[in-house]
Coordinates of C-alpha atoms in Angstrom, one line a residue:
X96 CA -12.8 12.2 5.2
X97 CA -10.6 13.7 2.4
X98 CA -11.0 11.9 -0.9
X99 CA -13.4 9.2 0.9
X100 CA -10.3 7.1 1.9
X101 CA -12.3 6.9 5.2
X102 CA -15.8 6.8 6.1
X103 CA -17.6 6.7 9.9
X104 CA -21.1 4.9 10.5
X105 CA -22.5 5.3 14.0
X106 CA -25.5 3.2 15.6
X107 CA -27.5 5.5 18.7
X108 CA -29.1 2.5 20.9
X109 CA -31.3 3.2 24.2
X110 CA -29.9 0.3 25.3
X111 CA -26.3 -1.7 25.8
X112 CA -26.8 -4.3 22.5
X113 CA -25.8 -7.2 22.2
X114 CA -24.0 -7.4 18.2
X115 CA -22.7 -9.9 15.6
X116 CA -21.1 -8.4 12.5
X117 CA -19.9 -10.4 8.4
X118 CA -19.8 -9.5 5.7
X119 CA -21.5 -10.6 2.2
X120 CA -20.6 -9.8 -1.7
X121 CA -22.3 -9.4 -4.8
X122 CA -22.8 -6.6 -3.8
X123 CA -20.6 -5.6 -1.2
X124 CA -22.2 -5.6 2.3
X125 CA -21.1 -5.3 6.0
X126 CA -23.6 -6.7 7.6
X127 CA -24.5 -5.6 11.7
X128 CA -27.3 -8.0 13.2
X129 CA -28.7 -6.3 16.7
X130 CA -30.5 -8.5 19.2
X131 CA -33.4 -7.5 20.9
X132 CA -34.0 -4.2 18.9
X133 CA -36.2 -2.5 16.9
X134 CA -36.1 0.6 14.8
X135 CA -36.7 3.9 15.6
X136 CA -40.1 5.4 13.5
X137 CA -37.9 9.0 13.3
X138 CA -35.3 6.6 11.3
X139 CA -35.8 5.9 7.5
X140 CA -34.8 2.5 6.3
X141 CA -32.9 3.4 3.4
X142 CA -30.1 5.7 3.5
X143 CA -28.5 6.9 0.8
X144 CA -24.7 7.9 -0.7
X145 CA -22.0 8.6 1.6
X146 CA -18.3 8.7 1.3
X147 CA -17.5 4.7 0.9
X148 CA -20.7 3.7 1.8
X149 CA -23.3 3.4 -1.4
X150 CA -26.6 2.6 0.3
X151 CA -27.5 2.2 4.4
X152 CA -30.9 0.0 4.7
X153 CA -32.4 -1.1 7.7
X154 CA -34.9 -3.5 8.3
X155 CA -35.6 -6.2 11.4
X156 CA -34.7 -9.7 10.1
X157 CA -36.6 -11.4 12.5
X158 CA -38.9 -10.8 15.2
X159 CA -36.1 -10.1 17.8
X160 CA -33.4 -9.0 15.9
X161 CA -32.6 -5.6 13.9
X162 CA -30.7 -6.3 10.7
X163 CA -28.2 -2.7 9.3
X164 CA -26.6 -3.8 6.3
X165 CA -23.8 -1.2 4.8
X166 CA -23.5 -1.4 1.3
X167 CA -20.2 -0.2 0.0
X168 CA -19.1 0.0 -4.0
X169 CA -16.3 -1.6 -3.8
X170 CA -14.5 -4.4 -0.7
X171 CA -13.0 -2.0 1.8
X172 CA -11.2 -2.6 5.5
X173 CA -14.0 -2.1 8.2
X174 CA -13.6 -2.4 11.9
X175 CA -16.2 -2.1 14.4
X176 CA -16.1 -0.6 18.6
X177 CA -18.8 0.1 20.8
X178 CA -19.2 3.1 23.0
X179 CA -20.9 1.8 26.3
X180 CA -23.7 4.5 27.7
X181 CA -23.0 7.2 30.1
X182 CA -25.6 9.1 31.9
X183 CA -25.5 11.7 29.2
X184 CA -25.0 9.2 26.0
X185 CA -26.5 6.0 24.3
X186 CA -24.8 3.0 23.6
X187 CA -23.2 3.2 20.3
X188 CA -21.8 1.0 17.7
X189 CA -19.0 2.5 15.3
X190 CA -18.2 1.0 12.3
X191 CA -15.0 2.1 10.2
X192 CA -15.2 2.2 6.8
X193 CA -11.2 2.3 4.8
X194 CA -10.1 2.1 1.4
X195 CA -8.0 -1.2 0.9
X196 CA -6.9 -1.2 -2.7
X197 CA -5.8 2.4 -3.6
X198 CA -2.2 2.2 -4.1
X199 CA -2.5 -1.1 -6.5
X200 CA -5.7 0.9 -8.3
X201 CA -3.7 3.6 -9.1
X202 CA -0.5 1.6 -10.0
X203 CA -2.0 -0.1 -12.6
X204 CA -3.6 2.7 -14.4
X205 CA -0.6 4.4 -14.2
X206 CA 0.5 1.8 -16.2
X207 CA -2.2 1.4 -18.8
X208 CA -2.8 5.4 -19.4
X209 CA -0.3 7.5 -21.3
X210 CA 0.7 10.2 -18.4
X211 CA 3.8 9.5 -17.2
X212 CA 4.2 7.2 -14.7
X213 CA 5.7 8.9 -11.3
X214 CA 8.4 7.4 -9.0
X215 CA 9.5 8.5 -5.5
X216 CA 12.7 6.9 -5.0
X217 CA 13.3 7.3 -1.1
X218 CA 17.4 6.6 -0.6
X219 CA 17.4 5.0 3.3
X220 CA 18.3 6.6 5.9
X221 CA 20.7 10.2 6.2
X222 CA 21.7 12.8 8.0
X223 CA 22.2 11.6 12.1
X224 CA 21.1 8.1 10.7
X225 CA 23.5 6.2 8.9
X226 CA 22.4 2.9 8.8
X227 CA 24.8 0.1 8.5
X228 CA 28.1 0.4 8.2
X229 CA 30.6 -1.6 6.2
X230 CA 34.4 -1.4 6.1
X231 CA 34.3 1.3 3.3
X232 CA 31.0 3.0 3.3
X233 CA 27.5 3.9 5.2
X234 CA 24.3 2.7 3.8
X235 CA 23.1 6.2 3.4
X236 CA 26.0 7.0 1.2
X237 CA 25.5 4.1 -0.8
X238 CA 21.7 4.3 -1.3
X239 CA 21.6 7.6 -2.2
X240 CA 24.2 7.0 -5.2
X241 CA 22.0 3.9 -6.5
X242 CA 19.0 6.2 -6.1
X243 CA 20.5 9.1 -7.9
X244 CA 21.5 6.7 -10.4
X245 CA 17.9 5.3 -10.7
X246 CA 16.6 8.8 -11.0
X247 CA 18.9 9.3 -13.9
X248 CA 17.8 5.9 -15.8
X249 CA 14.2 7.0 -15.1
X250 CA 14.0 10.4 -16.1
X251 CA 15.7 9.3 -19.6
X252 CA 12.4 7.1 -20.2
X253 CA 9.8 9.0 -22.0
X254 CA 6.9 7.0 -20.2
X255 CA 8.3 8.2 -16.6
X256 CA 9.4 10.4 -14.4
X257 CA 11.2 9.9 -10.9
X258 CA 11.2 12.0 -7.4
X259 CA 13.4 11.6 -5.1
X260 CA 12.8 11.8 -1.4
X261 CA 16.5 13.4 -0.2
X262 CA 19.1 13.9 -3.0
X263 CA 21.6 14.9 -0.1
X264 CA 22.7 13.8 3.4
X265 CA 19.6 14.9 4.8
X266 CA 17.2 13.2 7.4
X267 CA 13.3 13.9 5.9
X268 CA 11.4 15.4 8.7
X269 CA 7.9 16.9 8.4
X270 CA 7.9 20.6 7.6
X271 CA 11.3 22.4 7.7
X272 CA 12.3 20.8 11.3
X273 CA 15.8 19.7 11.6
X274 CA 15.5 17.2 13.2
X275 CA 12.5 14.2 14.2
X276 CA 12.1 10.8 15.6
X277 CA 12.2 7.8 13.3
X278 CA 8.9 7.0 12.9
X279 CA 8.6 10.7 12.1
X280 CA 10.7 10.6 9.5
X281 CA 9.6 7.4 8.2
X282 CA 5.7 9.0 7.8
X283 CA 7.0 12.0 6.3
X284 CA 8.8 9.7 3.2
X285 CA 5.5 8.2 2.3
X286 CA 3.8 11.7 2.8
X287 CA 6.2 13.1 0.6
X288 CA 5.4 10.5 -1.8
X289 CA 2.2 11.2 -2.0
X290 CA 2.5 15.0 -2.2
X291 CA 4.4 14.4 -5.4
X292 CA 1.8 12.2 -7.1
X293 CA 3.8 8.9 -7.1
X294 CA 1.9 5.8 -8.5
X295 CA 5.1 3.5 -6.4
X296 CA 7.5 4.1 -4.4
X297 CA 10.5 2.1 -4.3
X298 CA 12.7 2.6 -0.8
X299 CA 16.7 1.5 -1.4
X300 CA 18.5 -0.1 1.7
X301 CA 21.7 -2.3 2.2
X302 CA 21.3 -4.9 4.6
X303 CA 24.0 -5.8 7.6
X304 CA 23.8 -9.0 9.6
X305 CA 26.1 -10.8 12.4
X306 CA 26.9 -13.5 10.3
X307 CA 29.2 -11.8 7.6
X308 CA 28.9 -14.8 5.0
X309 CA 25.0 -13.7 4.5
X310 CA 24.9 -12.0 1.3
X311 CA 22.7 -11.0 -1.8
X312 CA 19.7 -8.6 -2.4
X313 CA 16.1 -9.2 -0.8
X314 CA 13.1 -7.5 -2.0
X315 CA 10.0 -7.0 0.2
X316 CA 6.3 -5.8 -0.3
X317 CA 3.3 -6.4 1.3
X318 CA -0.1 -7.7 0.1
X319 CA -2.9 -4.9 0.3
X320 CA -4.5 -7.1 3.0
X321 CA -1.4 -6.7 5.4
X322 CA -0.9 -3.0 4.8
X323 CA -2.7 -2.3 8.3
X324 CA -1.1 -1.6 11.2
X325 CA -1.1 -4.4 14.2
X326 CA -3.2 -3.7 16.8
X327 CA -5.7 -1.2 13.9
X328 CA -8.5 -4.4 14.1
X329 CA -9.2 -3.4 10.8
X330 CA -10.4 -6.8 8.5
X331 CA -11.0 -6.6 4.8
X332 CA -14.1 -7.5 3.6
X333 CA -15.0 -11.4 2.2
X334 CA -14.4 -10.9 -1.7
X335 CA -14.3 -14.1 -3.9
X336 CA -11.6 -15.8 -4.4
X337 CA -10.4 -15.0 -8.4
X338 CA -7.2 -16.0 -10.5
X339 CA -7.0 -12.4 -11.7
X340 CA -5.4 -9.5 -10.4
X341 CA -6.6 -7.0 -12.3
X342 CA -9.4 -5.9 -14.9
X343 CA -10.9 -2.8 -16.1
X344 CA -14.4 -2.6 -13.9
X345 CA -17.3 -3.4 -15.5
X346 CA -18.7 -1.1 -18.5
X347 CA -14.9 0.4 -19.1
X348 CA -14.1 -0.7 -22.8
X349 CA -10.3 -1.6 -24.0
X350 CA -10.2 1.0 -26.3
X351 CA -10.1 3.8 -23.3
X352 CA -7.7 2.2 -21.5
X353 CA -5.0 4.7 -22.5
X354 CA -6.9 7.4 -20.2
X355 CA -8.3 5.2 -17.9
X356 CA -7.7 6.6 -14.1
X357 CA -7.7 4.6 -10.7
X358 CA -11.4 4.7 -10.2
X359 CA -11.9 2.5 -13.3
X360 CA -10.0 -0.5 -12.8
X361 CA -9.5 -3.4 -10.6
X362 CA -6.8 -4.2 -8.9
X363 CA -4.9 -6.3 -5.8
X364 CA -1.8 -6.8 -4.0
X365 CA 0.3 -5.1 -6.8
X366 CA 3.1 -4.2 -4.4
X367 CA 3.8 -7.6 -4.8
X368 CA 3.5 -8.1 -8.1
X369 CA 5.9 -5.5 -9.3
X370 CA 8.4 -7.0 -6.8
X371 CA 8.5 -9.8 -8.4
X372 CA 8.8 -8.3 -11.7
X373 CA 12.0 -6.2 -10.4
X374 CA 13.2 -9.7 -8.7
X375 CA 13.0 -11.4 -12.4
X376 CA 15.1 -8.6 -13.8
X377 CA 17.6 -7.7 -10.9
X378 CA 18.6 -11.2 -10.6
X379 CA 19.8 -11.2 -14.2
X380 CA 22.7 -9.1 -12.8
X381 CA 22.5 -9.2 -9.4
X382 CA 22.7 -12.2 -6.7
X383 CA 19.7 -12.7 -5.0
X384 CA 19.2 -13.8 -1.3
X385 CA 15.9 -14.5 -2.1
X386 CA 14.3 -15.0 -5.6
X387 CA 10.6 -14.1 -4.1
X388 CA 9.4 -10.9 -2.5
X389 CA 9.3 -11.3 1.8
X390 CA 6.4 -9.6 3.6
X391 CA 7.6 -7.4 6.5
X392 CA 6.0 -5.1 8.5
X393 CA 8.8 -2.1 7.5
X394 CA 6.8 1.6 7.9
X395 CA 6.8 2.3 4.3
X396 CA 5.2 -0.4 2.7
X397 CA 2.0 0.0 5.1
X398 CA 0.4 2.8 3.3
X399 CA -2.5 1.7 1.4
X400 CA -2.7 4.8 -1.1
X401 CA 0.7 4.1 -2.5
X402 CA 1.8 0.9 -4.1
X403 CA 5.6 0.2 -2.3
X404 CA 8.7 -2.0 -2.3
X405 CA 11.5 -1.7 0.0
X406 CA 15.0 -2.7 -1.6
X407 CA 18.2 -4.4 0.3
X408 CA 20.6 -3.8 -2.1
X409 CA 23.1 -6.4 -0.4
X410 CA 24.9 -7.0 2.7
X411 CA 27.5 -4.5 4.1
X412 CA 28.7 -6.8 6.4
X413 CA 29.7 -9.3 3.5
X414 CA 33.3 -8.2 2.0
X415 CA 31.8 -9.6 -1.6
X416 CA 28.7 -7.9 -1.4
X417 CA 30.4 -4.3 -0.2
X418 CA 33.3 -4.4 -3.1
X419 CA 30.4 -5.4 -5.7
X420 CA 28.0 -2.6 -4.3
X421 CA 30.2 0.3 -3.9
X422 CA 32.0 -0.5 -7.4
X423 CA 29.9 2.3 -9.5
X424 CA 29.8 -0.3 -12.5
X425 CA 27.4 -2.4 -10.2
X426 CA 25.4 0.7 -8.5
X427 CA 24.0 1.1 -12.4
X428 CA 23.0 -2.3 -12.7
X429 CA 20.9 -2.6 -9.7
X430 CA 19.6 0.4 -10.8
X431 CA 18.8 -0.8 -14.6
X432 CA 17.4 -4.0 -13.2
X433 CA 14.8 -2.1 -11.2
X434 CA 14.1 0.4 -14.0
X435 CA 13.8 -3.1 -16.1
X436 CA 11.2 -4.8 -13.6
X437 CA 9.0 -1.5 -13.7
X438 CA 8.9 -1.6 -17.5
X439 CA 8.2 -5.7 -17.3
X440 CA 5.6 -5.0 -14.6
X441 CA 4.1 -2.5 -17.0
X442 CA 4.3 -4.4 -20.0
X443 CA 2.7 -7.2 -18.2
X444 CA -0.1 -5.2 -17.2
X445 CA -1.0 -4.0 -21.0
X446 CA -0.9 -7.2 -21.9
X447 CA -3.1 -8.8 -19.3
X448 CA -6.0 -6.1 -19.5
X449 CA -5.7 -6.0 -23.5
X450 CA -5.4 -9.5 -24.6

C-alpha cells in the first residue's frame, strides 16, 4: 500500500487447513504453522522484499505440518482471516501486515533533527457543532481562541511551526462539502494533519459534566498498542520488554542525529510521553483533574502515523473553571504551558538519545 503502512500476505490451500499463528523476535517473525500440508514444488521457499515484510521462507517443520514464517524489519500490528473455498476458489489464509510505531518514529526525530518541528492544532468542534455550553461561552468559541493563541506562541519559536485545522467557525469536512457527519469530520482533522506534515497533533476541548463541582484540565493519549480500532483484530507483535523508549537503530551514530529522519530511530508510545510532559508544565499554571495522561478511545488519537493528544481545557459546567478559562490572561497560559511541555518533551528527547 502507499508508503508500506500496509502490507497483504495470502496462503492458496487445496484444502480447508487447520492453522495456529505467534509470533517470535530477534528478528521479527509472524509465524503460521499449517497441519496436514505440504508445499507446492511450483512454490519457492524463500521469498524475498516486500512492503513490511523483509523475507517470506517456507519450509515443513515436521512431517505433518507446514511451517510460513513472515519476517518483517521492524514489530508491526498483524491480523489474520481465512477465506473458506468456493467451487471456483481455494481456501485461503490472509495475513495483515500494519505499521505500529509511525507517529512516535516520526515525533522523535522531529525532535532530534534541525527542521522545524510541525504542529496541527485542531480547535474542537465549530460550525453546527458547538460543543458544551457554559453560562457565557461555547466550547468551540473557546478552543479556537486558546488554539489561535497556541499558534501565535508557536510560530514565534524558531524550532517550530504550527497549523491549524479551522481558524474560524467552521466544521472540517472532507473536500469543500459543507456539511458531514461526525465521524467524517473527525477523519478529515487527522487527514488534514497529515496533509500538512505534522509530527503531533494536539486537539483543544473544554469538558462539561452533570455534576457542576467537577473541574480542572485532563489530558489524554493513547499508547501505540491501543491506537487500533475495536473490533480491527489487529495484535502487535511480541517485542521484549525494555526500559527505553527510544534510541537511534542500530548503526545510526550520535553525531547525525541532527538529520536523522523517522526511519532511523526507535521509538514507542510517545503520545503518551509528551502528555505527560505538557501535564508537568500546564499544571504549573493550570489546575489539573488529573496529573497523568487517561487513555480513551476519542477518534483522533487512533491514528498510528501521527503522534496525538487530546486537551480538556476545564469544565464549562464549573462556574470557577468558565471565569478562569474565558479570562484571556488564562487562555495564554494554557497555551504557554503546552508550548512549554513540547519544548520539555523535546529537550528530554536530546538528552536521552545523546547522553
Amino acid at each position: 500500500s502507499k508508503d508500506n503502512l500496509e502490507t497483504r500476505l495470502v496462503l492458496d490451500l487445496s484444502e480447508t487447513t487447520k492453522y495456529k499463528v505467534f509470533t517470535l523476535n530477534r528478528p521479527n517473525r509472524v509465524v503460521v504453522d499449517l497441519y496436514r500440508s505440504a508445499k507446492s514444488n511450483k512454490l519457492k521457499s524463500t521469498l524475498g522484499n516486500k512492503g513490511l515484510i523483509s523475507k517470506v521462507r517456507i519450509a515443513n517443520n515436521t512431517i505433518a505440518k507446514l511451517r510460513v514464517v513472515i519476517e518483517t524489519e521492524e514489530i508491526v500490528f498483524y491480523k489474520t482471516s481465512s477465506i473458506p473455498s468456493r467451487s471456483n476458489s481455494n481456501f485461503r489464509i490472509v495475513i495483515d501486515l500494519k505499521k505500529a510505531f509511525q507517529g512516535s518514529r516520526k515525533l522523535v526525530s522531529a525532535a532530534l533533527n534541525k527542521k522545524k518541528m510541525i504542529i496541527a492544532i485542531d480547535p474542537g468542534h465549530g460550525g453546527k457543532d458547538e460543543g458544551a455550553r457554559g453560562k457565557k461561552v461555547k466550547e468551540k468559541d473557546l478552543v479556537l481562541k486558546i488554539a489561535k493563541r497556541l499558534k501565535s506562541l508557536i510560530d514565534n519559536e524558531k524550532s517550530m511551526r504550527a497549523i491549524l485545522i479551522r481558524d474560524d467557525d467552521s466544521y472540517p469536512c472532507p473536500g469543500k462539502k459543507k456539511n458531514c457527519t461526525q465521524i467524517q469530520s473527525l477523519n478529515e482533522r487527522i487527514t488534514r494533519a497529515k496533509n500538512s506534515k505534522a509530527d503531533l497533533l494536539i486537539s483543544i476541548h473544554a469538558d462539561s459534566f452533570k455534576d457542576s463541582k467537577v473541574r480542572g484540565a485532563t489530558l489524554y493519549a493513547l499508547s501505540d498498542s491501543k491506537k487500533i480500532a475495536k473490533g480491527d483484530n489487529y495484535k502487535i507483535m511480541y517485542q521484549p520488554k525494555t526500559k527505553k523508549n527510544i534510541a537511534l537503530k542500530s548503526g545510526v551514530s550520535k553525531r547525525v542525529a541532527y538529520k536523522v529522519n523517522e526511519s532511523q530511530v526507535q521509538a514507542t508510545d510517545q503520545s503518551k510521553i509528551i502528555a505527560e510532559a505538557i501535564i508537568t508544565e500546564m499544571k504549573k499554571d493550570v489546575r489539573m483533574r488529573k496529573k497523568t495522561p487517561i487513555e480513551a478511545q476519542f477518534a483522533v488519537l487512533k491514528s498510528t502515523e501521527i503522534a496525538s493528544v487530546l486537551i480538556e481545557t476545564s469544565y464549562l459546567s464549573n462556574p470557577s473553571d468558565e471565569k478562569f478559562l474565558i479570562n484571556p490572561i488564562n487562555q495564554k497560559k494554557i497555551a504557554s504551558g503546552i508550548l512549554r511541555g513540547i519544548k520539555l518533551y523535546n529537550a528530554n528527547v536530546k538528552k536521552e538519545i545523546l547522553k
